[in-house]
PDB file of N, CA and C in Angstrom:
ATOM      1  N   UNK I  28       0.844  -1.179   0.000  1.00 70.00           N
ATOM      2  CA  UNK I  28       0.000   0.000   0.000  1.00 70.00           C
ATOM      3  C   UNK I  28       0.889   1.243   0.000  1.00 70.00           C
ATOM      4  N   UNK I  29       0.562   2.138  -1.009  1.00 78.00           N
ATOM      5  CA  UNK I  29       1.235   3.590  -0.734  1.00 78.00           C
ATOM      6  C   UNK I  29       0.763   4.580  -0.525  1.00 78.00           C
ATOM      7  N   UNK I  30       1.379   5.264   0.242  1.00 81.00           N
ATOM      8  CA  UNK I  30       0.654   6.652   0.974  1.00 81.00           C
ATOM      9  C   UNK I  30       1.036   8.095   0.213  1.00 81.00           C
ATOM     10  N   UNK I  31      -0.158   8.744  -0.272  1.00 81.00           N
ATOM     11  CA  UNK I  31      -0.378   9.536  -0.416  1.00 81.00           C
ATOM     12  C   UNK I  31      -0.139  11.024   0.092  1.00 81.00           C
ATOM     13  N   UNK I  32       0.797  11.635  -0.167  1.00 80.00           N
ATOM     14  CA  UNK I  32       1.338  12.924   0.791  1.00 80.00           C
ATOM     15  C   UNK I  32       0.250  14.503   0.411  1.00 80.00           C
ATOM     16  N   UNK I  33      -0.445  14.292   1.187  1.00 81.00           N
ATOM     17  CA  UNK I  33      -1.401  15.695   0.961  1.00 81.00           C
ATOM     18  C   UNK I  33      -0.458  16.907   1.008  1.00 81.00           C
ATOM     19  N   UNK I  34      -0.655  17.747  -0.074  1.00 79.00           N
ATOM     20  CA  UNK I  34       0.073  19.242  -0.126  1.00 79.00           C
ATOM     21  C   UNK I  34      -0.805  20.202   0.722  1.00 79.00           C
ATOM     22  N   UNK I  35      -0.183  21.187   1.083  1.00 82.00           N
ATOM     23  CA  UNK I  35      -1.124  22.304   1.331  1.00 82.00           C
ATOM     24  C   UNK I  35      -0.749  23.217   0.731  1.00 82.00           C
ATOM     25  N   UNK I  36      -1.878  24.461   0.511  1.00 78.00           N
ATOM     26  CA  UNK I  36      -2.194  25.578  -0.592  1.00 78.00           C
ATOM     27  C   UNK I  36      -1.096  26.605   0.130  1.00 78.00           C
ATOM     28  N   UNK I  37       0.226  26.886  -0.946  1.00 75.00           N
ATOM     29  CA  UNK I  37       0.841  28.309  -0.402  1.00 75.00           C
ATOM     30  C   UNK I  37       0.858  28.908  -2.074  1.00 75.00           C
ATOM     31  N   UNK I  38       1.134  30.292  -1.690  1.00 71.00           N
ATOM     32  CA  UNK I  38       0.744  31.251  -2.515  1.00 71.00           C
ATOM     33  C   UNK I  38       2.517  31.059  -3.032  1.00 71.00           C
ATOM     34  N   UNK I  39       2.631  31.395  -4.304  1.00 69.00           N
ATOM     35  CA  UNK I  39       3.934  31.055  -4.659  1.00 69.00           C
ATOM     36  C   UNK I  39       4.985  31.894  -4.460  1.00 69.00           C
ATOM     37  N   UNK I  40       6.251  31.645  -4.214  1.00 70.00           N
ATOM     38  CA  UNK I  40       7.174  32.640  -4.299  1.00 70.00           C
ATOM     39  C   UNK I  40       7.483  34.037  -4.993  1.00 70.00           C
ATOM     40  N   UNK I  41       7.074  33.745  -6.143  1.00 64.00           N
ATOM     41  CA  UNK I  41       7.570  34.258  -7.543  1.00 64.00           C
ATOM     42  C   UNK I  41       5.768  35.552  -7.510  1.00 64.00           C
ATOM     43  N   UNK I  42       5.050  35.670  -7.015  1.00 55.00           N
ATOM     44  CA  UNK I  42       4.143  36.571  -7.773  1.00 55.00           C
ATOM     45  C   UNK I  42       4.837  37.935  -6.830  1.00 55.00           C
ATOM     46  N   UNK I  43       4.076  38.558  -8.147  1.00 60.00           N
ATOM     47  CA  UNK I  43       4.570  39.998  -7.926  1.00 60.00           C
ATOM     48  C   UNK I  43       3.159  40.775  -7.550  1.00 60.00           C
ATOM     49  N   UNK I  44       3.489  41.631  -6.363  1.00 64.00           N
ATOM     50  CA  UNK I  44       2.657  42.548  -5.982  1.00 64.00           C
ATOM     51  C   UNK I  44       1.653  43.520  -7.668  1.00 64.00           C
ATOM     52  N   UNK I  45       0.621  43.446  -7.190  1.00 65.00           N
ATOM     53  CA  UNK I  45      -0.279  44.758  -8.116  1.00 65.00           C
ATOM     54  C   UNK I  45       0.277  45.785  -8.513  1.00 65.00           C
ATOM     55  N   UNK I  46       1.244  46.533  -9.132  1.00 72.00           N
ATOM     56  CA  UNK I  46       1.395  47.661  -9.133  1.00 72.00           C
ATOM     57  C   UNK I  46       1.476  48.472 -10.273  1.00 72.00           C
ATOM     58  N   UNK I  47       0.685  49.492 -11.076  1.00 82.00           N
ATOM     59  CA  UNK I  47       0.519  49.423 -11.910  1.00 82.00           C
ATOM     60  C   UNK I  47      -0.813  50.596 -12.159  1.00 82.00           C
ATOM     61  N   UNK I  48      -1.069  50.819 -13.889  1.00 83.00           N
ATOM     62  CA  UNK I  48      -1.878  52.150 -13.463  1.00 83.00           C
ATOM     63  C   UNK I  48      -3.060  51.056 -13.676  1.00 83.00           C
ATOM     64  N   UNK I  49      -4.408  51.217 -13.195  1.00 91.00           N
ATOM     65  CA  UNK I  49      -5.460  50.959 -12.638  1.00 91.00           C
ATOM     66  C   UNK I  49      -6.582  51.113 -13.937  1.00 91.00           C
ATOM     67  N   UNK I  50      -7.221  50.165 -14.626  1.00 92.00           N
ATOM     68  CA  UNK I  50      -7.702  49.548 -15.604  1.00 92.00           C
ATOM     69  C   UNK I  50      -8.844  50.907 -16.382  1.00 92.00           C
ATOM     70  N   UNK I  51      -9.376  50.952 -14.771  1.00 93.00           N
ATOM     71  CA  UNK I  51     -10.178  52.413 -15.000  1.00 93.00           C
ATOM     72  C   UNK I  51      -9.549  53.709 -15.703  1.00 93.00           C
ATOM     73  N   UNK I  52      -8.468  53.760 -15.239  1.00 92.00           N
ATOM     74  CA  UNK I  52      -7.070  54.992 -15.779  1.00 92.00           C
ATOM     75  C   UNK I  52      -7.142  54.811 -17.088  1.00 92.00           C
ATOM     76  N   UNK I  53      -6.985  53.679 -16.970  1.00 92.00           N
ATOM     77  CA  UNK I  53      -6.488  53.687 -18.867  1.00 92.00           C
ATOM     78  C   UNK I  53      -7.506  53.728 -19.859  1.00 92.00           C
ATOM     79  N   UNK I  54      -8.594  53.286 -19.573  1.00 93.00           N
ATOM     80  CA  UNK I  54      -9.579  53.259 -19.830  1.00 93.00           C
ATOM     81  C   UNK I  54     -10.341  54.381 -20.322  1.00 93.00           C
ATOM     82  N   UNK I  55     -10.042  55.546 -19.473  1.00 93.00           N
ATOM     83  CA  UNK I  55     -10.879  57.319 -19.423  1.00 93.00           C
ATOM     84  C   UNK I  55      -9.456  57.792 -19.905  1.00 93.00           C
ATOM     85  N   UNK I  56      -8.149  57.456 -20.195  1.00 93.00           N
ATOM     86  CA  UNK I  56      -7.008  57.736 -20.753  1.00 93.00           C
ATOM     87  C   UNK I  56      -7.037  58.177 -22.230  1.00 93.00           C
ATOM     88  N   UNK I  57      -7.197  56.536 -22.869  1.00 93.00           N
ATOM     89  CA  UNK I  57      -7.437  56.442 -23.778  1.00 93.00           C
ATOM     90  C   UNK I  57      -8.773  56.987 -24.944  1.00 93.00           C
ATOM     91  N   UNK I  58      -9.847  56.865 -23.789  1.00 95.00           N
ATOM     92  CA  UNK I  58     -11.213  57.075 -24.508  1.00 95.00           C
ATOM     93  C   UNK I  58     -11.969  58.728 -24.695  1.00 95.00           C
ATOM     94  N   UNK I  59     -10.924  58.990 -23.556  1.00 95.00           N
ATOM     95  CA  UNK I  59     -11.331  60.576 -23.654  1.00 95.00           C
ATOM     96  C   UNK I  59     -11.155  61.525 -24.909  1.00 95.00           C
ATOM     97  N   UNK I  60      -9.837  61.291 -25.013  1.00 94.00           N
ATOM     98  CA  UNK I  60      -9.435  62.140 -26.377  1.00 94.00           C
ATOM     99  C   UNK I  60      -9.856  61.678 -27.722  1.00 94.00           C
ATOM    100  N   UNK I  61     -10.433  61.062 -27.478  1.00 93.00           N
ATOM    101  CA  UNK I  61     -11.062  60.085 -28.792  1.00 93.00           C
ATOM    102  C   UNK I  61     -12.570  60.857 -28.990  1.00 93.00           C
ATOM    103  N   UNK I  62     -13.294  60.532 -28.075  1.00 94.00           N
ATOM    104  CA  UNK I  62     -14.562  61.437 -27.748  1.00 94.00           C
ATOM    105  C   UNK I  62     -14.499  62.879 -27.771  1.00 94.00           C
ATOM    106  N   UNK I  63     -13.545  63.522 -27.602  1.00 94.00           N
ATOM    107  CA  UNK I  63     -13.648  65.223 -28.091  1.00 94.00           C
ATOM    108  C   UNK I  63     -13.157  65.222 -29.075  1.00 94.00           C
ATOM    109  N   UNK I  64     -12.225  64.779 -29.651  1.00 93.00           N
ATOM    110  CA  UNK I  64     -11.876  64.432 -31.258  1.00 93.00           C
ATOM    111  C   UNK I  64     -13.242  64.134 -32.236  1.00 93.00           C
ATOM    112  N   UNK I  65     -14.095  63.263 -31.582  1.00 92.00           N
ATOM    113  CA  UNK I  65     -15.196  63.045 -32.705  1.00 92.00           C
ATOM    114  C   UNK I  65     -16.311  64.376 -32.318  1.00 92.00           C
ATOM    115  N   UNK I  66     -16.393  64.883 -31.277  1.00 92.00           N
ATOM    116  CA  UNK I  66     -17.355  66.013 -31.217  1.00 92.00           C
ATOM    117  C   UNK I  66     -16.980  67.083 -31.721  1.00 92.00           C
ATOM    118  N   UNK I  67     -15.586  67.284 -31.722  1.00 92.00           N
ATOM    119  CA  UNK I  67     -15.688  68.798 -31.910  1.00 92.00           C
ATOM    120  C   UNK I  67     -14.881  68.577 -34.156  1.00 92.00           C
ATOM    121  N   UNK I  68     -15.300  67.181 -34.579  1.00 92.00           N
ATOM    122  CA  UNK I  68     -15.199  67.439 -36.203  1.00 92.00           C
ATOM    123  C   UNK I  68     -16.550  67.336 -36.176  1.00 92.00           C
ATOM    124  N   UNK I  69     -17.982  66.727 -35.923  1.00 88.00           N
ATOM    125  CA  UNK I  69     -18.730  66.132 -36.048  1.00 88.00           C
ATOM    126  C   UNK I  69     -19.177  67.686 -36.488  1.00 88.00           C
ATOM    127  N   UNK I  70     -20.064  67.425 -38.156  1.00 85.00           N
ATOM    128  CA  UNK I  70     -20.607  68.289 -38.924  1.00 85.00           C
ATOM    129  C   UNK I  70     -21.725  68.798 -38.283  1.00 85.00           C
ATOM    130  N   UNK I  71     -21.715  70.380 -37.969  1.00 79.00           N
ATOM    131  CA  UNK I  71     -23.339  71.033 -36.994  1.00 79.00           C
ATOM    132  C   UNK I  71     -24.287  70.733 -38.063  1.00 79.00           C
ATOM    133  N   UNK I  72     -25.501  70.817 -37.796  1.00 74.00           N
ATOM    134  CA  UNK I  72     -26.742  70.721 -38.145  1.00 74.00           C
ATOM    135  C   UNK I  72     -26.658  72.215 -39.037  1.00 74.00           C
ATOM    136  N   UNK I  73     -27.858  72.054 -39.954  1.00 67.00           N
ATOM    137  CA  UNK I  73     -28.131  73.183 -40.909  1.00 67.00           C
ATOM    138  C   UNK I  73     -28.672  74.164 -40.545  1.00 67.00           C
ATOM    139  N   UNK I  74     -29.511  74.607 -39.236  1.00 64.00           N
ATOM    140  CA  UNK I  74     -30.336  75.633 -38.417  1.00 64.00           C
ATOM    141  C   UNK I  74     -29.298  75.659 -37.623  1.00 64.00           C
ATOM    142  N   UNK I  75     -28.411  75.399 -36.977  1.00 58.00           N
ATOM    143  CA  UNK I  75     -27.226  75.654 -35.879  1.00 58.00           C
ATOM    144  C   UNK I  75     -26.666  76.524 -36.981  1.00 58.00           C
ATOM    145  N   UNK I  76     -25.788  76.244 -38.005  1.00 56.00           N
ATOM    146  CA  UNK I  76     -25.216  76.663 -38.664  1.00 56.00           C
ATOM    147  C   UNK I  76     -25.793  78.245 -39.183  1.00 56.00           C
ATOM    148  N   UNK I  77     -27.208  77.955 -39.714  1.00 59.00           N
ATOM    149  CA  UNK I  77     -27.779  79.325 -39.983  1.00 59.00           C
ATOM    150  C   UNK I  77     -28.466  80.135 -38.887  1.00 59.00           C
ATOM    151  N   UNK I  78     -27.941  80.019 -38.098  1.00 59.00           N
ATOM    152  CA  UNK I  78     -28.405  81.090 -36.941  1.00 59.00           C
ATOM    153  C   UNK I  78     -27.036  81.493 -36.453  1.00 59.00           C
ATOM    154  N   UNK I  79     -25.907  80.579 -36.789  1.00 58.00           N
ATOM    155  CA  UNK I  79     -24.804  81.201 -36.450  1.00 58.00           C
ATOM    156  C   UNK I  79     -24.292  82.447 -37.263  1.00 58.00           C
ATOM    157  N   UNK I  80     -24.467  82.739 -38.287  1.00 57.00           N
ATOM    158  CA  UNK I  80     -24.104  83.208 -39.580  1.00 57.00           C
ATOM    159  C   UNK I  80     -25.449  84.528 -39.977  1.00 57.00           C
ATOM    160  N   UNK I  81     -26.133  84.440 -39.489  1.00 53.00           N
ATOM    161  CA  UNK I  81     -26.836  85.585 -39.005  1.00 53.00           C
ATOM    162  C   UNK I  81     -26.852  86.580 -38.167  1.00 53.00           C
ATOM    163  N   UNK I  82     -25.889  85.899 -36.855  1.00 50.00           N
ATOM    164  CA  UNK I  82     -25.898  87.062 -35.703  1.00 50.00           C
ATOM    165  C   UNK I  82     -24.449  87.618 -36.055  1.00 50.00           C
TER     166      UNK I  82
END
């Protein structure tokens, strides 16, 4: 008969602490300048336009 050596759960040597910019960061990083980039080309409407050009 052979016996079976139960392990127990350790966390490994080798991981490395969290450190790092934060998923959310990059996230409103990246997406922001993207979003005022498309608003401020995005073609005005034809009554925006002619009421501008009147006053």
């Amino acid at each position: 008969m052979t016996t079976v050596a139960i392990r127990t759960y350790r966390p490994s040597a080798g991981s490395p602490e969290r450190s790092g910019t934060p998923l959310t960061v990059l996230m409103l990083v990246t997406t922001t300048p993207a979003v005022l980039a498309a608003a401020m080309l995005r073609p005005r409407s034809q009554s925006a336009a002619g009421r501008r050009g009147r006053a």
